[in-house]
Amino acid sequence: MQRGRFVPATHGNMRWNHNSVYYHELVADAAERGGSALDVGCGDGELLELLAGVCERVVGVEKDPAAARAAADRAAGNGTVICGDFMAAKSLPLAGFDTITCVACLQHLPLEAALAQMAELLRPGGRLLVIGLSANKSLVDWLLSALMIVPGRVSGWIHRESTFPGMKVAWPCESLDEIRSVANILLPGARIRRRLYWRYSLMWTKPAT
């Protein structure tokens, strides 16, 4: 399998927000495998475009028609974009992707069913990379969330935080402990940890056998 070469983009070439700050990390990881990548909830395709630079083929799934059209333009020549609900997408090949990314989208989907479907779409040895949001339900959740308010807002002001027009927002239902419990059952060995900007990361490599 041919692997891609990751060339970091500068912040001047992309929007800065609490999601895009993690793009370089995800793309660098995908570059280790190359092959094919799926971006679930790809929005207007900013991450998809970066993945296209290190993978042989990229596929994005986006429910919003306007965002999907923008993403298709970005991925032109090296990928496709499916406009529709990820859970209803029938054309995605089982065990067809070396990397699956899902950034700030999992809270829009049924947690257990979505993780199970992503696992089925990964090739053996492939990797699932999630950057997500979790609900505050414990005292620790609320405390850590509160501690992020000042640095989160200051960083947003310094970098002129912005998102793509019409971006849909959904508040998470599950706490990080609940997400971890589900992942431990469906994705044994998954690594989940809290991150900056009210995010968590989930990394799971599908067993090779």
XYZ file of N, CA and C in Angstrom:
627
model
N 0.840 -1.197 0.000
C 0.000 0.000 0.000
C 0.877 1.250 0.000
N 0.605 2.124 -0.904
C 1.340 3.373 -0.955
C 0.873 4.310 0.150
N 1.831 4.893 0.864
C 1.490 5.805 1.943
C 1.656 7.243 1.492
N 0.810 8.111 2.033
C 0.878 9.516 1.675
C 1.965 10.235 2.448
N 2.321 11.401 1.977
C 3.305 12.234 2.669
C 2.565 13.426 3.241
N 2.663 13.600 4.552
C 1.916 14.666 5.211
C 2.730 15.944 5.212
N 2.187 16.980 4.592
C 2.800 18.310 4.596
C 1.878 19.235 5.364
N 2.262 19.664 6.574
C 1.363 20.490 7.378
C 0.959 21.769 6.666
N -0.315 22.085 6.735
C -0.804 23.362 6.208
C -0.654 24.421 7.289
N -0.557 25.649 6.902
C -0.478 26.731 7.876
C -1.886 27.149 8.255
N -2.041 27.758 9.435
C -3.360 28.212 9.851
C -3.903 29.271 8.907
N -2.995 29.916 8.157
C -3.469 30.926 7.217
C -4.254 30.330 6.066
N -4.099 29.013 5.832
C -4.784 28.359 4.726
C -6.098 27.705 5.134
N -6.468 27.808 6.399
C -7.675 27.159 6.858
C -8.265 27.919 8.032
N -9.550 27.685 8.254
C -10.200 28.305 9.402
C -9.648 27.724 10.690
N -9.631 28.553 11.739
C -9.265 28.036 13.062
C -10.536 27.947 13.890
N -10.738 26.790 14.486
C -11.811 26.633 15.465
C -11.472 25.443 16.356
N -12.350 25.136 17.282
C -12.067 24.092 18.261
C -12.061 22.693 17.653
N -12.468 22.578 16.396
C -12.375 21.303 15.685
C -11.142 21.248 14.789
N -10.929 22.300 14.023
C -9.832 22.291 13.050
C -8.463 22.240 13.710
N -8.374 22.625 14.972
C -7.094 22.573 15.666
C -6.558 21.142 15.735
N -7.436 20.156 15.551
C -7.031 18.753 15.606
C -6.803 18.137 14.227
N -7.062 18.883 13.163
C -6.964 18.304 11.822
C -5.567 17.777 11.502
N -4.544 18.540 11.817
C -3.187 18.120 11.477
C -2.835 16.791 12.143
N -3.277 16.626 13.371
C -3.047 15.377 14.094
C -3.717 14.202 13.382
N -4.940 14.390 12.939
C -5.669 13.322 12.262
C -5.052 12.997 10.906
N -4.680 14.022 10.170
C -4.107 13.816 8.838
C -2.744 13.131 8.941
N -1.947 13.524 9.919
C -0.648 12.881 10.105
C -0.818 11.404 10.413
N -1.833 11.067 11.188
C -2.091 9.665 11.504
C -2.546 8.914 10.251
N -3.430 9.510 9.478
C -3.907 8.872 8.249
C -2.767 8.674 7.247
N -1.820 9.587 7.243
C -0.699 9.504 6.302
C 0.172 8.276 6.552
N 0.155 7.759 7.772
C 0.939 6.571 8.084
C 0.439 5.349 7.325
N -0.847 5.350 6.964
C -1.436 4.213 6.260
C -1.713 4.508 4.798
N -2.017 5.768 4.452
C -2.390 6.072 3.079
C -3.694 5.379 2.740
N -3.763 4.793 1.562
C -4.955 4.035 1.189
C -6.188 4.896 1.065
N -7.289 4.452 1.652
C -8.559 5.153 1.528
C -9.017 5.669 2.885
N -9.704 6.808 2.864
C -10.181 7.439 4.096
C -11.628 7.858 3.935
N -12.367 7.730 5.025
C -13.758 8.164 5.086
C -13.882 9.217 6.173
N -14.485 10.354 5.830
C -14.741 11.405 6.818
C -16.248 11.492 7.041
N -16.673 11.104 8.236
C -18.094 11.093 8.578
C -18.503 12.470 9.081
N -19.516 13.066 8.422
C -19.908 14.427 8.768
C -18.858 15.407 8.313
N -18.527 15.377 7.035
C -17.363 16.107 6.521
C -17.585 17.609 6.384
N -18.808 18.105 6.633
C -19.037 19.542 6.510
C -18.727 20.026 5.105
N -18.034 21.153 5.008
C -17.715 21.690 3.678
C -16.398 21.150 3.138
N -15.831 20.140 3.805
C -14.718 19.399 3.212
C -13.324 19.878 3.546
N -13.166 20.697 4.558
C -11.823 21.191 4.873
C -10.893 20.038 5.276
N -11.346 19.192 6.191
C -10.540 18.030 6.574
C -10.415 17.052 5.417
N -11.477 16.863 4.666
C -11.460 15.953 3.529
C -10.380 16.350 2.522
N -10.248 17.643 2.301
C -9.232 18.132 1.371
C -7.829 17.806 1.880
N -7.605 17.944 3.181
C -6.297 17.603 3.748
C -6.037 16.103 3.654
N -7.055 15.290 3.921
C -6.900 13.847 3.814
C -6.589 13.423 2.375
N -7.166 14.140 1.421
C -6.923 13.822 0.012
C -5.464 14.018 -0.371
N -4.748 14.809 0.393
C -3.333 15.029 0.112
C -2.431 13.903 0.568
N -2.964 12.985 1.400
C -2.125 11.905 1.924
C -2.717 10.526 1.667
N -3.926 10.465 1.144
C -4.589 9.184 0.878
C -4.878 9.050 -0.611
N -4.916 7.825 -1.093
C -5.168 7.586 -2.508
C -6.609 7.905 -2.892
N -7.524 7.719 -1.940
C -8.936 7.962 -2.217
C -9.620 8.417 -0.938
N -10.506 9.394 -1.049
C -11.240 9.873 0.121
C -12.740 9.900 -0.193
N -13.520 9.641 0.832
C -14.979 9.696 0.714
C -15.497 10.491 1.901
N -16.385 11.427 1.632
C -17.017 12.198 2.690
C -18.511 11.921 2.713
N -19.099 11.965 3.894
C -20.547 11.850 4.039
C -21.035 13.084 4.768
N -21.984 13.787 4.187
C -22.488 15.034 4.769
C -23.978 15.153 4.478
N -24.748 15.440 5.507
C -26.205 15.500 5.381
C -26.692 16.811 4.779
N -25.988 17.905 5.036
C -26.423 19.212 4.546
C -26.050 19.375 3.065
N -27.022 19.627 2.185
C -26.729 19.683 0.747
C -25.718 20.755 0.355
N -25.832 21.958 0.930
C -24.915 23.032 0.562
C -23.488 22.692 0.981
N -23.331 22.183 2.189
C -22.000 21.809 2.655
C -21.445 20.657 1.829
N -22.303 19.704 1.472
C -21.854 18.561 0.672
C -21.353 19.013 -0.692
N -22.023 19.982 -1.306
C -21.570 20.490 -2.606
C -20.190 21.141 -2.479
N -19.993 21.913 -1.416
C -18.697 22.553 -1.200
C -17.617 21.505 -0.981
N -17.949 20.464 -0.225
C -16.984 19.401 0.029
C -16.626 18.656 -1.241
N -17.615 18.433 -2.109
C -17.357 17.744 -3.376
C -16.392 18.527 -4.246
N -16.495 19.851 -4.228
C -15.568 20.685 -4.985
C -14.149 20.548 -4.439
N -14.031 20.506 -3.117
C -12.700 20.382 -2.506
C -12.069 19.023 -2.819
N -12.886 17.978 -2.857
C -12.362 16.626 -3.041
C -12.276 16.213 -4.505
N -12.647 17.104 -5.414
C -12.686 16.773 -6.836
C -11.353 16.201 -7.302
N -11.421 15.073 -8.008
C -10.225 14.465 -8.565
C -9.626 13.388 -7.679
N -9.948 13.399 -6.393
C -9.348 12.410 -5.501
C -10.365 11.810 -4.545
N -11.653 12.035 -4.818
C -12.626 11.480 -3.894
C -14.044 11.836 -4.265
N -14.958 11.367 -3.443
C -16.372 11.614 -3.653
C -17.028 12.027 -2.343
N -18.181 12.668 -2.466
C -18.950 13.077 -1.299
C -20.371 12.549 -1.455
N -20.847 11.885 -0.426
C -22.213 11.364 -0.401
C -23.058 12.333 0.416
N -24.111 12.846 -0.178
C -25.017 13.753 0.525
C -26.139 12.919 1.138
N -26.130 12.822 2.464
C -27.157 12.039 3.124
C -26.759 11.677 4.539
N -27.610 10.908 5.174
C -27.408 10.458 6.545
C -26.418 9.295 6.564
N -25.379 9.414 7.375
C -24.371 8.353 7.449
C -25.000 7.009 7.812
N -25.948 7.012 8.736
C -26.544 5.766 9.183
C -27.354 5.086 8.084
N -27.752 5.844 7.076
C -28.547 5.285 5.984
C -27.729 5.058 4.718
N -26.441 5.364 4.758
C -25.593 5.233 3.570
C -25.373 3.756 3.257
N -25.813 3.316 2.089
C -25.727 1.908 1.702
C -24.583 1.620 0.739
N -23.999 2.660 0.163
C -22.991 2.437 -0.869
C -21.575 2.328 -0.315
N -21.409 2.524 0.981
C -20.064 2.448 1.569
C -19.645 0.985 1.694
N -18.461 0.632 1.223
C -18.042 -0.773 1.240
C -17.637 -1.229 2.638
N -18.111 -2.402 3.048
C -17.690 -2.971 4.316
C -16.197 -3.280 4.255
N -15.510 -3.010 5.353
C -14.060 -3.230 5.437
C -13.342 -2.541 4.280
N -13.801 -1.338 3.943
C -13.269 -0.660 2.756
C -12.343 0.505 3.016
N -12.104 0.857 4.299
C -11.342 2.078 4.576
C -10.192 1.821 5.547
N -9.071 2.463 5.245
C -7.902 2.375 6.121
C -7.990 3.370 7.278
N -8.691 4.474 7.052
C -8.879 5.486 8.092
C -10.307 5.993 8.045
N -10.920 6.132 9.203
C -12.223 6.795 9.306
C -12.088 7.904 10.333
N -12.439 9.113 9.935
C -12.434 10.251 10.848
C -13.857 10.703 11.107
N -14.071 11.236 12.293
C -15.394 11.731 12.677
C -15.171 12.866 13.667
N -15.303 14.085 13.190
C -14.986 15.263 14.001
C -16.264 16.032 14.328
N -16.553 16.142 15.620
C -17.732 16.883 16.104
C -19.011 16.453 15.397
N -19.105 15.163 15.119
C -20.287 14.640 14.421
C -20.968 13.527 15.200
N -20.228 12.826 16.042
C -20.795 11.651 16.702
C -21.998 12.002 17.569
N -22.020 13.231 18.116
C -23.167 13.619 18.944
C -24.436 13.816 18.117
N -24.301 13.867 16.779
C -25.471 13.950 15.902
C -26.050 12.569 15.594
N -25.350 11.512 15.994
C -25.686 10.154 15.593
C -26.007 9.286 16.810
N -26.734 8.185 16.614
C -26.925 7.231 17.714
C -25.587 6.569 18.035
N -25.113 6.753 19.248
C -23.741 6.407 19.601
C -23.384 4.955 19.287
N -24.131 4.016 19.841
C -23.770 2.609 19.683
C -23.841 2.173 18.215
N -24.919 2.532 17.543
C -25.085 2.120 16.150
C -24.021 2.745 15.253
N -23.687 4.004 15.504
C -22.695 4.694 14.672
C -21.312 4.081 14.848
N -20.910 3.829 16.088
C -19.595 3.229 16.323
C -19.527 1.827 15.717
N -20.604 1.055 15.846
C -20.624 -0.290 15.267
C -20.501 -0.231 13.746
N -21.187 0.742 13.120
C -21.124 0.858 11.664
C -19.737 1.289 11.208
N -19.122 2.217 11.921
C -17.763 2.631 11.565
C -16.785 1.470 11.688
N -16.955 0.658 12.729
C -16.081 -0.497 12.906
C -16.204 -1.465 11.733
N -17.419 -1.655 11.234
C -17.633 -2.554 10.106
C -17.003 -2.018 8.820
N -16.936 -0.702 8.692
C -16.406 -0.099 7.470
C -14.881 -0.062 7.436
N -14.244 -0.278 8.577
C -12.780 -0.279 8.641
C -12.209 -1.595 8.130
N -11.104 -1.494 7.420
C -10.348 -2.693 7.081
C -9.602 -3.194 8.313
N -9.299 -4.484 8.378
C -8.435 -4.966 9.460
C -7.111 -4.201 9.458
N -6.730 -3.693 10.605
C -5.536 -2.856 10.699
C -5.817 -1.387 10.488
N -7.043 -1.041 10.067
C -7.419 0.356 9.876
C -7.685 1.039 11.208
N -7.832 2.356 11.162
C -7.972 3.109 12.411
C -9.139 4.078 12.363
N -9.888 4.094 13.466
C -10.969 5.055 13.668
C -10.459 6.193 14.541
N -10.670 7.433 14.083
C -10.207 8.625 14.795
C -11.392 9.558 15.008
N -11.783 9.718 16.263
C -12.931 10.561 16.602
C -12.467 11.733 17.450
N -12.909 12.925 17.082
C -12.813 14.097 17.954
C -14.254 14.475 18.264
N -14.644 14.364 19.512
C -16.041 14.559 19.837
C -16.283 15.433 21.044
N -17.551 15.648 21.317
C -17.991 16.410 22.480
C -18.781 15.490 23.388
N -18.677 15.713 24.688
C -19.407 14.905 25.651
C -20.208 15.805 26.583
N -21.236 15.224 27.183
C -22.097 15.981 28.090
C -21.483 16.053 29.490
N -21.734 17.154 30.178
C -21.297 17.307 31.568
C -22.349 16.691 32.489
N -21.971 15.627 33.195
C -22.917 14.977 34.093
C -22.368 14.782 35.506
N -21.054 14.776 35.651
C -20.446 14.603 36.965
C -19.810 15.914 37.410
N -19.449 15.974 38.679
C -18.777 17.161 39.212
C -17.457 17.405 38.483
N -16.734 16.326 38.184
C -15.465 16.462 37.458
C -15.709 17.024 36.060
N -16.756 16.542 35.387
C -17.092 17.062 34.054
C -17.312 18.570 34.099
N -18.124 19.025 35.033
C -18.448 20.451 35.128
C -17.226 21.276 35.498
N -16.398 20.758 36.382
C -15.211 21.503 36.808
C -14.228 21.675 35.659
N -13.932 20.584 34.947
C -12.986 20.671 33.844
C -13.532 21.533 32.710
N -14.829 21.474 32.492
C -15.449 22.317 31.470
C -15.329 23.793 31.828
N -15.538 24.116 33.100
C -15.433 25.503 33.547
C -14.016 26.025 33.420
N -13.035 25.176 33.708
C -11.635 25.592 33.623
C -11.216 25.919 32.191
N -11.979 25.418 31.208
C -11.638 25.634 29.807
C -12.211 26.924 29.247
N -13.108 27.586 29.975
C -13.809 28.746 29.431
C -12.856 29.867 29.028
N -11.996 30.284 29.947
C -11.101 31.413 29.656
C -10.105 31.069 28.550
N -9.312 29.971 28.655
C -8.385 29.680 27.552
C -9.082 29.422 26.233
N -10.294 28.825 26.274
C -11.018 28.569 25.028
C -11.426 29.844 24.328
N -11.922 30.802 25.105
C -12.351 32.069 24.501
C -11.163 32.914 24.067
N -10.097 32.907 24.839
C -8.913 33.685 24.465
C -8.309 33.131 23.179
N -8.189 31.813 23.087
C -7.647 31.205 21.869
C -8.515 31.524 20.660
N -9.826 31.480 20.857
C -10.736 31.807 19.765
C -10.571 33.232 19.285
N -10.344 34.142 20.237
C -10.150 35.557 19.872
C -8.824 35.752 19.158
N -7.757 35.126 19.650
C -6.430 35.280 19.044
C -6.419 34.754 17.612
N -7.044 33.596 17.408
C -7.001 32.947 16.090
C -8.184 33.312 15.201
N -9.044 34.226 15.680
C -10.221 34.630 14.910
C -11.069 33.420 14.526
N -11.535 32.754 15.531
C -12.293 31.521 15.358
C -13.480 31.707 14.413
N -13.670 30.741 13.532
C -14.797 30.776 12.601
C -15.139 29.361 12.169
N -16.370 29.177 11.682
C -16.823 27.902 11.141
C -17.423 28.139 9.766
N -17.758 27.046 9.081
C -18.354 27.243 7.763
C -19.813 27.669 7.910
N -20.322 28.468 6.967
C -21.694 28.979 7.055
C -22.716 27.847 7.132
N -23.673 27.995 8.038
C -24.740 27.016 8.150
C -24.371 25.764 8.917
N -23.254 25.760 9.597
C -22.836 24.582 10.351
C -23.893 24.210 11.392
N -24.305 22.947 11.386
C -25.329 22.471 12.313
C -24.689 22.115 13.661
N -25.369 22.464 14.735
C -24.867 22.219 16.085
C -25.823 21.285 16.814
N -25.276 20.311 17.525
C -26.075 19.408 18.353
C -25.360 19.215 19.676
N -26.093 19.340 20.761
C -25.489 19.164 22.076
C -25.363 17.676 22.371
N -24.246 17.253 22.930
C -24.054 15.826 23.224
C -24.986 15.350 24.328
N -25.359 14.079 24.259
C -26.232 13.474 25.272
C -25.454 12.622 26.263
N -24.377 11.994 25.801
C -23.628 11.073 26.647
C -22.426 11.750 27.290
N -22.149 11.375 28.522
C -20.950 11.850 29.205
C -19.739 11.068 28.692
N -18.544 11.538 29.040
C -17.339 10.833 28.606
C -17.290 9.438 29.221
N -17.719 9.287 30.456
C -17.758 7.963 31.077
C -18.705 7.036 30.326
N -19.845 7.557 29.880
C -20.801 6.733 29.141
C -20.257 6.361 27.772
N -19.593 7.297 27.107
C -18.974 7.010 25.809
C -17.885 5.960 25.968
N -17.102 6.092 27.010
C -16.036 5.120 27.271
C -16.608 3.723 27.528
N -17.716 3.637 28.246
C -18.334 2.340 28.531
C -18.815 1.666 27.252
N -19.434 2.443 26.371
C -19.896 1.895 25.094
C -18.717 1.455 24.235
N -17.684 2.292 24.167
C -16.510 1.968 23.355
C -15.792 0.727 23.870
N -15.755 0.546 25.175
C -15.085 -0.628 25.741
C -15.741 -1.920 25.287
N -17.052 -1.871 25.017
C -17.770 -3.052 24.549
C -17.619 -3.241 23.043
N -17.824 -2.159 22.297
C -17.833 -2.257 20.834
C -16.444 -2.183 20.219
N -15.543 -1.451 20.860
C -14.201 -1.209 20.313
C -13.150 -1.552 21.366
N -12.962 -2.812 21.667
C -12.005 -3.195 22.719
C -10.603 -2.646 22.447
N -10.031 -2.013 23.455
C -8.704 -1.443 23.298
C -8.696 0.002 22.836
N -9.868 0.587 22.642
C -9.931 1.985 22.198
C -9.305 2.900 23.256
N -8.604 3.916 22.797
C -7.989 4.908 23.681
C -8.839 6.176 23.654
N -9.357 6.558 24.800
C -10.207 7.743 24.904
C -9.620 8.661 25.962
N -9.485 9.932 25.631
C -8.967 10.880 26.621
C -9.546 12.264 26.396
N -9.597 13.029 27.472
C -10.064 14.409 27.380
C -9.023 15.253 26.667
N -9.528 16.225 25.901
C -8.637 17.129 25.177
C -9.062 18.564 25.450
N -8.287 19.482 24.905
C -8.613 20.889 25.051
C -9.883 21.252 24.275
N -10.440 22.407 24.612
C -11.582 22.993 23.908
C -12.837 22.112 24.000
N -13.067 21.544 25.165
C -14.275 20.754 25.427
C -14.393 19.541 24.507
N -13.276 19.006 24.096
C -13.281 17.854 23.195
C -12.678 16.620 23.875
N -12.969 15.481 23.300
C -12.278 14.248 23.663
C -11.811 13.587 22.368
N -10.839 12.724 22.474
C -10.399 11.960 21.309
C -10.593 10.474 21.571
N -10.970 9.773 20.527
C -11.108 8.321 20.563
C -10.284 7.765 19.417
N -9.393 6.839 19.729
C -8.573 6.185 18.709
C -8.709 4.679 18.872
N -9.070 4.016 17.791
C -9.205 2.560 17.830
C -8.659 1.959 16.546
N -7.779 0.976 16.702
C -7.243 0.232 15.568
C -7.942 -1.104 15.485
N -8.529 -1.396 14.346
C -9.248 -2.652 14.169
C -8.258 -3.805 14.127
N -8.499 -4.846 14.884
C -7.581 -5.989 14.886
C -7.341 -6.518 13.476
N -6.121 -6.948 13.237
C -5.733 -7.396 11.891
C -6.340 -8.745 11.536
N -6.841 -9.469 12.531
C -7.440 -10.769 12.242
C -8.883 -10.751 12.693
